[in-house]
Coordinates of C-alpha atoms in Angstrom, one line a residue:
Chain A
X126 CA 35.3 -69.4 -56.0
X127 CA 32.6 -71.8 -55.0
X128 CA 29.6 -69.8 -53.5
X129 CA 29.3 -72.4 -50.8
X130 CA 32.8 -71.7 -49.6
X131 CA 32.1 -67.9 -49.7
X132 CA 29.1 -68.3 -47.5
X133 CA 31.0 -70.5 -45.1
X134 CA 33.7 -67.9 -44.9
X135 CA 31.1 -65.1 -44.3
X136 CA 29.6 -67.1 -41.4
X137 CA 33.1 -67.8 -40.0
X138 CA 33.8 -64.0 -40.1
X139 CA 30.5 -63.3 -38.4
X140 CA 31.3 -65.8 -35.6
X141 CA 34.8 -64.4 -35.1
X142 CA 33.5 -60.8 -34.9
X143 CA 30.7 -61.9 -32.5
X144 CA 33.3 -63.5 -30.2
X145 CA 35.2 -60.2 -30.1
X146 CA 32.0 -58.5 -29.0
X147 CA 31.5 -56.5 -32.1
X148 CA 28.0 -54.9 -32.1
X149 CA 25.7 -57.0 -34.4
X150 CA 25.1 -53.9 -36.7
X151 CA 28.9 -53.5 -37.2
X152 CA 29.4 -57.2 -37.7
X153 CA 26.8 -57.6 -40.4
X154 CA 27.8 -54.3 -42.0
X155 CA 31.5 -55.0 -42.2
X156 CA 31.2 -58.6 -43.4
X157 CA 28.7 -57.5 -46.0
X158 CA 30.8 -54.5 -47.2
X159 CA 34.0 -56.6 -47.1
X160 CA 32.7 -59.4 -49.2
X161 CA 30.9 -57.0 -51.6
X162 CA 34.2 -55.3 -52.2
X163 CA 36.1 -58.5 -52.7
X164 CA 33.5 -60.2 -54.9
X165 CA 32.1 -57.4 -56.9
X166 CA 34.5 -54.5 -56.6
X167 CA 34.1 -50.9 -55.2
X168 CA 31.5 -50.0 -57.9
X169 CA 28.9 -52.1 -56.0
X170 CA 29.2 -49.9 -53.0
X171 CA 27.0 -47.5 -54.9
X172 CA 24.0 -49.6 -54.2
X173 CA 24.3 -49.1 -50.4
X174 CA 23.1 -45.5 -49.9
X175 CA 19.8 -45.9 -51.8
X176 CA 19.1 -49.1 -49.9
X177 CA 19.9 -47.4 -46.5
X178 CA 17.7 -44.5 -47.4
X179 CA 14.8 -46.8 -48.3
X180 CA 15.2 -48.5 -44.9
X181 CA 15.5 -45.2 -42.9
X182 CA 12.4 -43.6 -44.5
X183 CA 10.3 -46.8 -44.3
X184 CA 6.8 -46.1 -43.1
X185 CA 6.5 -49.7 -42.0
X186 CA 9.6 -49.6 -39.8
X187 CA 8.3 -46.3 -38.4
X188 CA 5.8 -48.4 -36.4
X189 CA 8.7 -49.8 -34.3
X190 CA 9.4 -46.7 -32.2
X191 CA 5.8 -46.1 -31.8
X192 CA 5.1 -49.6 -30.4
X193 CA 8.2 -49.5 -28.2
X194 CA 7.0 -46.1 -26.9
X195 CA 3.6 -47.6 -25.9
X196 CA 5.5 -50.3 -24.1
X197 CA 7.7 -47.9 -22.1
X198 CA 4.6 -45.8 -21.2
X199 CA 2.6 -48.8 -19.9
X200 CA 5.5 -50.1 -17.9
X201 CA 5.3 -46.9 -15.8
X202 CA 1.6 -46.5 -15.9
X203 CA 0.5 -48.7 -13.1
X204 CA -2.0 -50.4 -15.3
X205 CA -0.5 -53.8 -14.3
X206 CA -1.1 -53.2 -10.6
X207 CA -4.8 -52.5 -11.3
X208 CA -5.3 -55.6 -13.4
X209 CA -3.4 -57.7 -10.9
X210 CA -5.7 -56.5 -8.2
X211 CA -8.7 -57.6 -10.2
X212 CA -7.1 -61.0 -10.9
X213 CA -6.4 -61.4 -7.2
X214 CA -10.1 -60.8 -6.3
X215 CA -11.4 -63.1 -9.0
X216 CA -8.9 -65.9 -9.3
X217 CA -7.3 -65.9 -5.8
X218 CA -9.7 -68.6 -4.4
X219 CA -8.8 -71.0 -7.3
X220 CA -5.8 -73.2 -6.9
X221 CA -3.1 -71.8 -9.2
X222 CA -5.3 -68.8 -9.7
X223 CA -2.7 -66.1 -9.4
X224 CA -0.4 -67.9 -11.8
X225 CA -3.3 -68.4 -14.3
X226 CA -4.1 -64.7 -13.9
X227 CA -0.5 -63.7 -14.5
X228 CA -0.6 -65.4 -17.8
X229 CA -3.9 -63.5 -18.5
X230 CA -2.2 -60.2 -17.7
X231 CA 0.7 -61.2 -20.0
X232 CA -1.8 -61.7 -22.8
X233 CA -3.4 -58.3 -22.2
X234 CA 0.0 -56.7 -22.1
X235 CA 1.2 -58.6 -25.2
X236 CA -1.9 -57.2 -27.1
X237 CA -1.0 -53.6 -26.0
X238 CA 2.7 -53.7 -26.3
X239 CA 5.1 -54.6 -29.2
X240 CA 8.1 -55.6 -27.1
X241 CA 8.4 -58.6 -24.8
X242 CA 10.4 -56.9 -22.0
X243 CA 7.5 -54.8 -20.6
X244 CA 5.3 -57.7 -19.4
X245 CA 8.2 -59.6 -18.0
X246 CA 9.5 -56.6 -16.1
X247 CA 6.1 -55.5 -14.6
X248 CA 5.0 -59.0 -13.7
X249 CA 8.4 -59.8 -12.1
X250 CA 7.8 -56.8 -9.9
X251 CA 4.1 -57.2 -9.1
X252 CA 3.0 -60.8 -9.6
X253 CA 6.1 -62.6 -8.4
X254 CA 6.2 -61.2 -4.9
X255 CA 2.5 -61.6 -4.5
X256 CA 2.6 -65.3 -5.5
X257 CA 5.6 -66.1 -3.3
X258 CA 3.9 -64.4 -0.4
X259 CA 0.8 -66.7 -1.0
X260 CA 3.2 -69.8 -0.8
X261 CA 3.2 -70.6 -4.4
X262 CA 6.1 -72.8 -5.4
X263 CA 8.8 -70.5 -6.8
X264 CA 9.3 -72.8 -9.9
X265 CA 5.6 -72.3 -10.9
X266 CA 5.7 -68.5 -10.2
X267 CA 8.9 -67.9 -12.2
X268 CA 7.8 -70.2 -15.0
X269 CA 4.5 -68.6 -15.6
X270 CA 5.9 -65.1 -15.7
X271 CA 8.7 -66.2 -18.1
X272 CA 6.4 -68.2 -20.4
X273 CA 3.7 -65.5 -20.3
X274 CA 6.1 -62.7 -20.9
X275 CA 7.4 -64.4 -24.1
X276 CA 3.8 -64.3 -25.5
X277 CA 4.6 -60.7 -26.5
X278 CA 6.5 -62.1 -29.5
X279 CA 3.4 -63.9 -30.8
X280 CA 0.4 -61.8 -29.9
X281 CA 0.2 -58.7 -32.1
X282 CA 1.5 -56.1 -32.1
X283 CA 5.0 -57.4 -32.1
X284 CA 8.2 -55.6 -33.2
X285 CA 9.9 -58.9 -34.0
X286 CA 7.1 -59.6 -36.5
X287 CA 7.4 -56.1 -38.1
X288 CA 11.2 -56.8 -38.7
X289 CA 10.5 -60.3 -40.0
X290 CA 7.7 -59.2 -42.3
X291 CA 9.6 -56.2 -43.7
X292 CA 12.7 -58.3 -44.5
X293 CA 10.7 -61.0 -46.2
X294 CA 8.2 -58.7 -47.9
X295 CA 5.1 -60.0 -46.1
X296 CA 2.1 -57.9 -45.1
X297 CA 2.4 -56.7 -41.5
X298 CA -1.3 -56.9 -41.0
X299 CA -1.5 -60.5 -42.2
X300 CA 1.5 -61.5 -40.1
X301 CA -0.2 -59.9 -37.0
X302 CA -3.5 -61.8 -37.7
X303 CA -1.5 -65.0 -38.2
X304 CA -0.2 -64.7 -34.6
X305 CA -3.5 -64.3 -32.9
X306 CA -4.8 -67.9 -32.8
X307 CA -1.3 -69.5 -32.0
X308 CA -0.9 -66.8 -29.3
X309 CA -4.2 -67.6 -27.6
X310 CA -3.6 -71.3 -28.1
X311 CA -0.3 -71.1 -26.3
X312 CA -1.7 -69.0 -23.5
X313 CA -4.5 -71.6 -23.1
X314 CA -1.9 -74.4 -22.9
X315 CA 0.0 -72.4 -20.2
X316 CA -3.2 -71.8 -18.2
X317 CA -4.4 -75.4 -18.4
X318 CA -1.1 -76.8 -17.4
X319 CA -1.0 -74.5 -14.3
X320 CA -4.6 -75.4 -13.4
X321 CA -4.1 -79.2 -13.8
X322 CA -0.9 -79.3 -11.8
X323 CA -2.4 -77.1 -9.0
X324 CA -5.5 -79.3 -8.8
X325 CA -3.4 -82.4 -8.5
X326 CA -1.1 -80.9 -5.9
X327 CA -2.7 -77.9 -4.2
X328 CA 0.5 -77.2 -2.1
X329 CA 2.1 -76.1 -5.3
X330 CA -0.2 -73.1 -5.6
X331 CA -2.6 -72.9 -2.7
X332 CA -5.9 -70.8 -2.9
X333 CA -5.9 -67.7 -0.8
X334 CA -7.6 -68.1 2.7
X335 CA -11.3 -67.7 2.9
X336 CA -11.2 -64.6 5.1
X337 CA -9.1 -62.7 2.5
X338 CA -11.4 -63.3 -0.4
X339 CA -13.2 -60.5 -2.0
X340 CA -17.0 -60.1 -2.0
X341 CA -19.0 -60.2 -5.3
X342 CA -19.5 -56.5 -5.1
X343 CA -15.8 -55.9 -4.9
X344 CA -15.2 -58.4 -7.6
X345 CA -17.5 -56.6 -10.0
X346 CA -16.2 -53.2 -9.0
X347 CA -12.7 -54.3 -10.0
X348 CA -13.7 -55.2 -13.6
X349 CA -13.5 -51.5 -14.4
X350 CA -9.7 -51.9 -14.1
X351 CA -9.7 -53.6 -17.5
X352 CA -11.3 -50.5 -19.2
X353 CA -8.2 -48.6 -20.1
X354 CA -6.3 -51.6 -21.4
X355 CA -9.2 -52.5 -23.7
X356 CA -9.6 -49.0 -25.0
X357 CA -5.9 -49.1 -25.9
X358 CA -6.1 -52.6 -27.5
X359 CA -9.2 -51.6 -29.4
X360 CA -7.6 -48.4 -30.6
X361 CA -4.6 -50.3 -32.0
X362 CA -6.0 -53.6 -33.2
X363 CA -9.4 -52.4 -34.2
X364 CA -8.0 -49.8 -36.5
X365 CA -5.5 -52.2 -38.1
X366 CA -7.8 -55.2 -38.6
X367 CA -10.8 -53.2 -39.8
X368 CA -8.5 -51.7 -42.4
X369 CA -9.2 -48.2 -41.1
X370 CA -5.5 -47.3 -40.8
X371 CA -2.0 -48.8 -41.4
X372 CA -0.2 -50.5 -38.6
X373 CA 2.0 -47.4 -38.3
X374 CA -0.9 -45.0 -38.1
X375 CA -2.6 -47.3 -35.5
X376 CA 0.5 -47.3 -33.5
X377 CA 0.6 -43.5 -33.5
X378 CA -3.0 -43.4 -32.3
X379 CA -2.1 -46.0 -29.6
X380 CA 0.9 -44.0 -28.5
X381 CA -1.4 -40.9 -28.0
X382 CA -3.9 -43.1 -26.0
X383 CA -1.1 -44.4 -23.9
X384 CA 0.0 -40.8 -23.0
X385 CA -3.6 -40.1 -22.1
X386 CA -3.7 -43.1 -19.8
X387 CA -0.6 -42.0 -18.0
X388 CA -1.9 -38.4 -17.7
X389 CA -5.2 -39.7 -16.2
X390 CA -3.4 -41.9 -13.7
X391 CA -0.7 -39.5 -12.6
X392 CA -3.1 -36.5 -12.5
X393 CA -0.1 -34.2 -12.8
X394 CA 1.3 -32.6 -15.9
X395 CA 4.8 -32.5 -14.5
X396 CA 5.0 -36.2 -13.6
X397 CA 3.5 -37.2 -16.9
X398 CA 6.1 -35.1 -18.8
X399 CA 8.9 -36.8 -16.9
X400 CA 7.5 -40.3 -17.8
X401 CA 6.9 -39.2 -21.4
X402 CA 10.4 -37.8 -22.0
X403 CA 12.0 -40.8 -20.3
X404 CA 10.0 -43.1 -22.5
X405 CA 11.0 -41.1 -25.6
X406 CA 14.7 -41.4 -24.9
X407 CA 14.5 -45.1 -24.1
X408 CA 12.5 -45.6 -27.3
X409 CA 15.1 -43.8 -29.4
X410 CA 17.9 -45.9 -28.0
X411 CA 16.1 -49.1 -28.7
X412 CA 14.8 -48.1 -32.1
X413 CA 18.2 -46.8 -33.3
X414 CA 19.8 -50.1 -32.2
X415 CA 17.2 -52.1 -34.2
X416 CA 17.4 -49.9 -37.3
X417 CA 21.2 -49.9 -37.5
X418 CA 21.1 -53.7 -37.3
X419 CA 18.8 -53.7 -40.2
X420 CA 21.0 -51.2 -42.1
X421 CA 24.1 -53.4 -41.4
X422 CA 22.2 -56.4 -42.7
X423 CA 21.5 -54.6 -46.1
X424 CA 25.1 -55.2 -47.2
X425 CA 25.2 -58.7 -45.8
X426 CA 21.9 -59.8 -47.6
X427 CA 23.0 -58.0 -50.8
X428 CA 26.0 -60.4 -51.0
X429 CA 23.8 -63.4 -50.2
X430 CA 21.4 -62.4 -52.9
X431 CA 24.1 -61.8 -55.6
X432 CA 25.5 -65.3 -54.9
X433 CA 22.0 -66.8 -55.5
X434 CA 22.5 -68.9 -52.3
X435 CA 18.9 -70.0 -51.7
X436 CA 18.5 -71.4 -55.2
X437 CA 21.9 -73.2 -54.9
X438 CA 20.9 -74.8 -51.6
X439 CA 17.6 -75.9 -53.2
X440 CA 19.5 -77.6 -56.0
X441 CA 21.8 -79.2 -53.5
X442 CA 18.9 -80.5 -51.4
X443 CA 17.2 -81.8 -54.5
X444 CA 20.4 -83.6 -55.7
X445 CA 20.7 -85.3 -52.3
X446 CA 17.1 -86.3 -52.4
X447 CA 16.5 -84.9 -48.9
X448 CA 12.8 -84.5 -47.9
X449 CA 11.8 -80.9 -47.5
X450 CA 10.4 -81.7 -44.0
X451 CA 13.9 -82.7 -42.9
X452 CA 15.1 -79.4 -44.0
X453 CA 12.4 -77.6 -42.1
X454 CA 13.1 -79.5 -39.0
X455 CA 16.8 -78.8 -39.3
X456 CA 16.0 -75.1 -39.5
X457 CA 13.9 -75.3 -36.4
X458 CA 16.8 -77.0 -34.6
X459 CA 19.2 -74.3 -35.8
X460 CA 16.8 -71.6 -34.5
X461 CA 16.8 -73.4 -31.1
X462 CA 20.6 -73.6 -30.9
X463 CA 21.1 -70.0 -32.1
X464 CA 18.5 -69.0 -29.5
X465 CA 20.6 -70.3 -26.7
X466 CA 23.3 -67.7 -27.4
X467 CA 21.7 -64.9 -29.3
X468 CA 18.7 -62.5 -29.2
X469 CA 15.8 -62.6 -31.8
X470 CA 17.1 -59.7 -33.9
X471 CA 20.6 -61.1 -34.8
X472 CA 19.0 -64.5 -35.6
X473 CA 16.4 -62.9 -37.9
X474 CA 19.1 -60.9 -39.7
X475 CA 21.4 -63.8 -40.4
X476 CA 18.8 -66.5 -41.2
X477 CA 16.0 -64.6 -43.0
X478 CA 18.0 -63.7 -46.2
X479 CA 18.8 -67.4 -46.7
X480 CA 16.0 -69.4 -45.1
X481 CA 12.9 -67.5 -46.3
X482 CA 13.7 -67.7 -50.0
X483 CA 14.6 -71.4 -49.5
X484 CA 11.4 -72.4 -47.7
X485 CA 9.5 -70.6 -50.4
X486 CA 11.3 -72.5 -53.1
X487 CA 10.6 -75.7 -51.2
X488 CA 6.9 -75.0 -51.4
X489 CA 6.2 -73.8 -47.8
X490 CA 4.2 -70.8 -46.9
X491 CA 6.5 -67.9 -45.8
X492 CA 3.8 -66.6 -43.5
X493 CA 3.4 -69.9 -41.7
X494 CA 7.3 -70.2 -41.5
X495 CA 7.3 -66.7 -40.0
X496 CA 5.1 -67.9 -37.1
X497 CA 7.2 -71.0 -36.6
X498 CA 10.1 -68.6 -36.4
X499 CA 8.4 -66.4 -33.8
X500 CA 7.5 -69.5 -31.6
X501 CA 11.1 -70.5 -31.8
X502 CA 12.1 -67.1 -30.6
X503 CA 9.8 -67.4 -27.7
X504 CA 11.7 -70.6 -26.7
X505 CA 15.0 -68.8 -27.2
X506 CA 13.8 -66.2 -24.8
X507 CA 13.6 -68.9 -22.1
X508 CA 16.2 -71.4 -23.0
X509 CA 19.1 -71.9 -20.5
X510 CA 21.9 -71.0 -20.3
X511 CA 21.5 -67.5 -21.8
X512 CA 17.8 -66.7 -22.2
X513 CA 17.2 -63.1 -21.4
X514 CA 14.4 -63.8 -19.0
X515 CA 16.6 -66.0 -16.8
X516 CA 18.9 -63.2 -16.0
X517 CA 16.1 -60.8 -15.4
X518 CA 14.3 -63.2 -13.1
X519 CA 17.6 -63.8 -11.1
X520 CA 17.5 -60.0 -10.5
X521 CA 14.0 -60.0 -8.9
X522 CA 13.7 -63.2 -7.0
X523 CA 14.7 -63.5 -3.3
X524 CA 18.3 -64.5 -2.8
X525 CA 17.7 -68.0 -1.7
X526 CA 16.4 -69.0 -5.2
X527 CA 19.3 -70.0 -7.2
X528 CA 20.0 -69.9 -11.0
X529 CA 19.5 -73.6 -11.0
X530 CA 16.0 -73.2 -9.6
X531 CA 15.2 -70.7 -12.3
X532 CA 16.5 -73.1 -15.1
X533 CA 14.4 -75.8 -13.7
X534 CA 11.3 -73.6 -13.6
X535 CA 11.3 -72.7 -17.3
X536 CA 11.6 -76.2 -18.8
X537 CA 7.9 -77.2 -18.5
X538 CA 7.0 -73.9 -20.3
X539 CA 9.6 -74.5 -23.0
X540 CA 8.0 -77.9 -23.4
X541 CA 4.5 -76.3 -23.9
X542 CA 6.0 -73.9 -26.5
X543 CA 7.5 -76.9 -28.3
X544 CA 4.0 -78.5 -28.2
X545 CA 2.5 -75.4 -29.7
X546 CA 5.2 -75.5 -32.4
X547 CA 4.3 -79.1 -33.3
X548 CA 0.6 -78.2 -33.4
X549 CA 1.4 -75.3 -35.8
X550 CA 3.6 -77.6 -38.0
X551 CA 0.9 -80.3 -38.2
X552 CA -2.1 -78.0 -38.5
X553 CA -1.0 -75.0 -40.5
X554 CA -4.7 -73.8 -40.5
X555 CA -4.1 -72.6 -37.0
X556 CA -1.9 -69.8 -38.5
X557 CA -3.4 -69.4 -41.9
X558 CA -7.1 -69.5 -41.3
X559 CA -7.5 -66.0 -39.7
X560 CA -5.5 -64.1 -42.3
X561 CA -7.5 -65.8 -45.0
X562 CA -10.9 -64.8 -43.7
X563 CA -10.2 -61.2 -42.6
X564 CA -9.8 -59.2 -45.8
X565 CA -7.6 -56.1 -45.5
Chain B
X260 CA 46.7 -36.7 -22.3
X261 CA 44.6 -33.9 -20.8
X262 CA 43.8 -32.5 -24.2
X263 CA 42.8 -36.0 -25.4
X264 CA 40.4 -36.4 -22.4
X265 CA 39.0 -33.0 -23.2
X266 CA 38.4 -34.0 -26.8
X267 CA 36.6 -37.3 -25.7
X268 CA 34.4 -35.2 -23.4
X269 CA 33.4 -32.8 -26.2
X270 CA 32.6 -35.7 -28.6
X271 CA 30.5 -37.4 -26.0
X272 CA 28.7 -34.2 -25.2
X273 CA 27.8 -33.7 -28.9
X274 CA 26.5 -37.2 -29.3
X275 CA 24.5 -37.0 -26.0
X276 CA 22.9 -33.6 -27.0
X277 CA 22.2 -34.6 -30.6
X278 CA 20.9 -38.0 -29.7
X279 CA 18.6 -36.7 -26.9
X280 CA 17.3 -33.9 -29.0
X281 CA 16.6 -36.3 -32.0
X282 CA 14.8 -38.7 -29.6
X283 CA 12.1 -36.1 -29.2
X284 CA 11.4 -36.2 -33.0
X285 CA 9.0 -39.1 -32.1
X286 CA 6.4 -36.6 -31.0
X287 CA 6.6 -34.9 -34.4
X288 CA 5.9 -38.0 -36.5
X289 CA 3.4 -39.4 -33.9
X290 CA 1.4 -36.2 -34.1
X291 CA 1.6 -36.0 -37.9
X292 CA 0.4 -39.6 -38.2
X293 CA -2.6 -39.0 -35.9
X294 CA -3.4 -35.8 -37.9
X295 CA -3.4 -37.9 -41.1
X296 CA -5.8 -40.4 -39.6
X297 CA -8.1 -37.7 -38.4
X298 CA -8.2 -35.7 -41.6
X299 CA -8.7 -38.8 -43.6
X300 CA -11.6 -40.3 -41.6
X301 CA -13.3 -37.3 -40.1
X302 CA -12.8 -34.7 -42.9
X303 CA -12.3 -37.1 -45.9
X304 CA -9.2 -35.2 -47.0
X305 CA -6.1 -37.3 -46.9
X306 CA -2.9 -35.4 -47.1
X307 CA -0.3 -35.9 -49.8
X308 CA 2.6 -35.0 -47.5
X309 CA 2.3 -36.6 -44.1
X310 CA 3.7 -40.0 -45.0
X311 CA 6.6 -38.7 -46.9
X312 CA 7.5 -36.1 -44.3
X313 CA 7.3 -38.7 -41.5
X314 CA 9.7 -41.0 -43.5
X315 CA 12.2 -38.1 -43.8
X316 CA 11.9 -37.3 -40.1
X317 CA 12.3 -41.0 -39.3
X318 CA 15.6 -41.0 -41.3
X319 CA 16.9 -38.1 -39.1
X320 CA 15.6 -39.9 -36.0
X321 CA 17.6 -43.0 -36.8
X322 CA 20.7 -41.5 -38.3
X323 CA 21.3 -38.9 -35.6
X324 CA 20.8 -41.2 -32.6
X325 CA 23.3 -43.9 -33.8
X326 CA 26.3 -42.3 -32.2
X327 CA 24.5 -41.7 -28.9
X328 CA 23.4 -45.4 -28.8
X329 CA 27.1 -46.3 -29.2
X330 CA 28.0 -44.0 -26.3
X331 CA 25.4 -45.6 -24.1
X332 CA 26.6 -49.1 -25.2
X333 CA 23.2 -49.8 -26.6
X334 CA 24.2 -51.6 -29.8
X335 CA 23.6 -55.2 -28.9
X336 CA 26.6 -57.6 -29.1
X337 CA 27.1 -61.2 -28.0
X338 CA 29.3 -60.7 -24.9
X339 CA 29.2 -64.1 -23.2
X340 CA 32.6 -65.1 -24.5
X341 CA 34.2 -61.6 -24.2
X342 CA 33.5 -61.7 -20.5
X343 CA 35.9 -64.6 -20.0
X344 CA 38.8 -62.9 -21.9
X345 CA 41.8 -61.8 -19.9
X346 CA 42.5 -58.1 -19.7
X347 CA 44.9 -58.1 -22.7
X348 CA 42.3 -60.1 -24.7
X349 CA 39.7 -57.5 -24.0
X350 CA 42.0 -54.6 -25.0
X351 CA 42.8 -56.4 -28.3
X352 CA 39.0 -57.0 -28.9
X353 CA 38.1 -53.4 -28.2
X354 CA 40.8 -52.1 -30.6
X355 CA 39.7 -54.5 -33.3
X356 CA 36.0 -53.5 -32.9
X357 CA 37.0 -49.8 -33.2
X358 CA 39.0 -50.5 -36.3
X359 CA 36.1 -52.5 -37.8
X360 CA 33.7 -49.6 -37.0
X361 CA 36.1 -47.1 -38.7
X362 CA 36.2 -49.2 -41.8
X363 CA 32.4 -49.6 -42.1
X364 CA 31.5 -46.0 -41.3
X365 CA 34.2 -44.4 -43.4
X366 CA 32.7 -46.3 -46.4
X367 CA 29.2 -45.3 -45.4
X368 CA 30.3 -41.6 -44.9
X369 CA 32.1 -41.6 -48.3
X370 CA 29.3 -43.3 -50.3
X371 CA 26.6 -41.4 -48.4
X372 CA 28.3 -38.1 -49.0
X373 CA 28.6 -38.7 -52.8
X374 CA 25.0 -39.8 -52.9
X375 CA 23.8 -36.7 -51.0
X376 CA 26.1 -34.3 -52.9
X377 CA 24.7 -35.5 -56.2
X378 CA 21.2 -34.6 -54.9
X379 CA 22.4 -31.1 -53.9
X380 CA 24.2 -30.3 -57.2
X381 CA 21.3 -31.5 -59.4
X382 CA 18.7 -30.0 -57.1
X383 CA 16.9 -33.3 -56.9
X384 CA 13.3 -33.5 -55.8
X385 CA 11.2 -36.6 -54.9
X386 CA 9.0 -38.1 -57.6
X387 CA 5.8 -37.6 -55.7
X388 CA 3.0 -35.1 -56.1
X389 CA 4.3 -33.4 -53.0
X390 CA 7.9 -33.5 -54.4
X391 CA 10.1 -32.2 -51.5
X392 CA 13.9 -31.7 -52.1
X393 CA 15.9 -34.8 -51.5
X394 CA 19.2 -33.5 -50.3
X395 CA 18.2 -32.9 -46.6
X396 CA 17.2 -36.6 -46.1
X397 CA 20.1 -37.9 -48.1
X398 CA 22.5 -35.8 -46.0
X399 CA 21.4 -37.8 -43.0
X400 CA 23.4 -40.8 -44.1
X401 CA 26.8 -39.1 -44.0
X402 CA 25.7 -37.1 -40.9
X403 CA 24.9 -40.3 -39.0
X404 CA 28.1 -42.0 -40.2
X405 CA 30.1 -38.9 -39.0
X406 CA 28.5 -39.1 -35.5
X407 CA 29.4 -42.8 -35.4
X408 CA 33.0 -42.1 -36.5
X409 CA 33.4 -39.5 -33.8
X410 CA 32.1 -41.8 -31.1
X411 CA 34.2 -44.8 -32.3
X412 CA 37.2 -42.5 -32.1
X413 CA 36.3 -41.4 -28.6
X414 CA 35.8 -45.0 -27.5
X415 CA 39.2 -46.0 -29.0
X416 CA 40.8 -43.1 -27.2
X417 CA 39.2 -44.1 -23.9
X418 CA 40.4 -47.6 -24.3
X419 CA 44.0 -46.4 -24.9
X420 CA 43.9 -43.9 -22.1
X421 CA 42.6 -46.5 -19.7
X422 CA 45.2 -49.0 -20.7
X423 CA 48.1 -46.4 -20.3
X424 CA 46.9 -45.3 -16.9
X425 CA 46.8 -48.9 -15.8
X426 CA 50.3 -49.7 -17.1
X427 CA 51.7 -46.5 -15.5
X428 CA 50.5 -47.6 -12.1

């Protein structure tokens, strides 16, 4: 049978199973096993257990639960309240200041936490009511939390990056470094956009009244609220980038520090124990979900590999004389469309086995492509109608704000993410410069 | 019917207990990793065993929590279309998903068991300086698959019980 038809059938099977609400792990596993049986015979099932064992004992993937654990701890730690208090004192008098500050807090969170949910959830609970109370336009308030929360994908550490890097055999440390400049660039774009719009139209995000402003002494006293986050960021990122420890070891150190932070804040062993055990259970549920998707994908990608699909597609593209940039742009569009209906992990699993070898054959840098992928996933996080953040926001906003208002509020931020994507496409140095100068 | 409900209950209790207990393994590998960093940098004596043991614990952590995640409906699925199905469509979809799960995890159990049993009979050890026996970690694959199979059976039984009760009424 023509390999092209086989792949088309595989994707058809995946779509049918997705419609029936089959868990992603089962879908990929069953389609992979089914086609492996049909094409290669039962003998080939022997290759599954060793591959599964390699995945389940992977020290690289072991970083995933540790980073998720840090996120669960910090969500409960009250650190976000403290930083927000500082932001309020420093940036409250500036038009749009609280929204700019919210993006700043999202950056700090993104640098501590590997999952995107934590920043979105905490900012939705703390920053959103505060901004609405200060008469910020709801569209701006919702938009900055949604856009800022998604920065967690791009600013290291990032679980999505770990999964991408391990599936495409890239160095996690390099991938993390590659995300740093684009991450700050995007945060800068968000902040400038908010500032410019608020300066043009101060009713959008009015400065707080003069009598409520903090004195300089209060402002400086509040800087200490940044101490604990910076200890944590330094203990994770410093150890990875200096080459002192592997990302997994750094994550373990960070997890210990995060427990210490909660203990210091709660000042009660009993309460801390409750937070810690809750976090451990939530972490196991998330990690197991992620790992079983990867395990399911092993069979799926084994079939794709035995068919030699990427090489075939490359020949096909060459024979049609299509420019490689057209292929790249078509891939970006497919990410965007898939992102409207799926989460980041299923998209990684079904596209990476085909796309990454293909872009490498076409002469693109897989690391650079990885960051393009991550920026796309940020957009997917926000894109109506099914972006995760939209439903979350609907849950925390006051009832008079409709889903339509929420949809409207995210578009400018999706536009800025698209701008960032274009900058990365035209200036690959933005991604590749930092990993090339920091030797690890 | 009562016996079936009791059975469902027992399976769910097993998966809940095993899953929660395994979730605390995170503290074991977290501590071991920190120990490794400290002994390497402060005492210049890296261990030969921490990474390998952590990998094996991670295998148990992942394998033994899978069934619990299924119980808690934590395995992500695309449910935007399913939500619009009529009741009969949902019933059909649930049964198909259960059958698919049975197929996949029966194969994983069977292949994983052969793989692990080979390690037991040949007394296989890892090819590292540390060289721990391989059978305990290899057994995790069939063990995890078994927990999945139990939970899939319980979910299927629940679907059927719910359907029957509704049609009786």
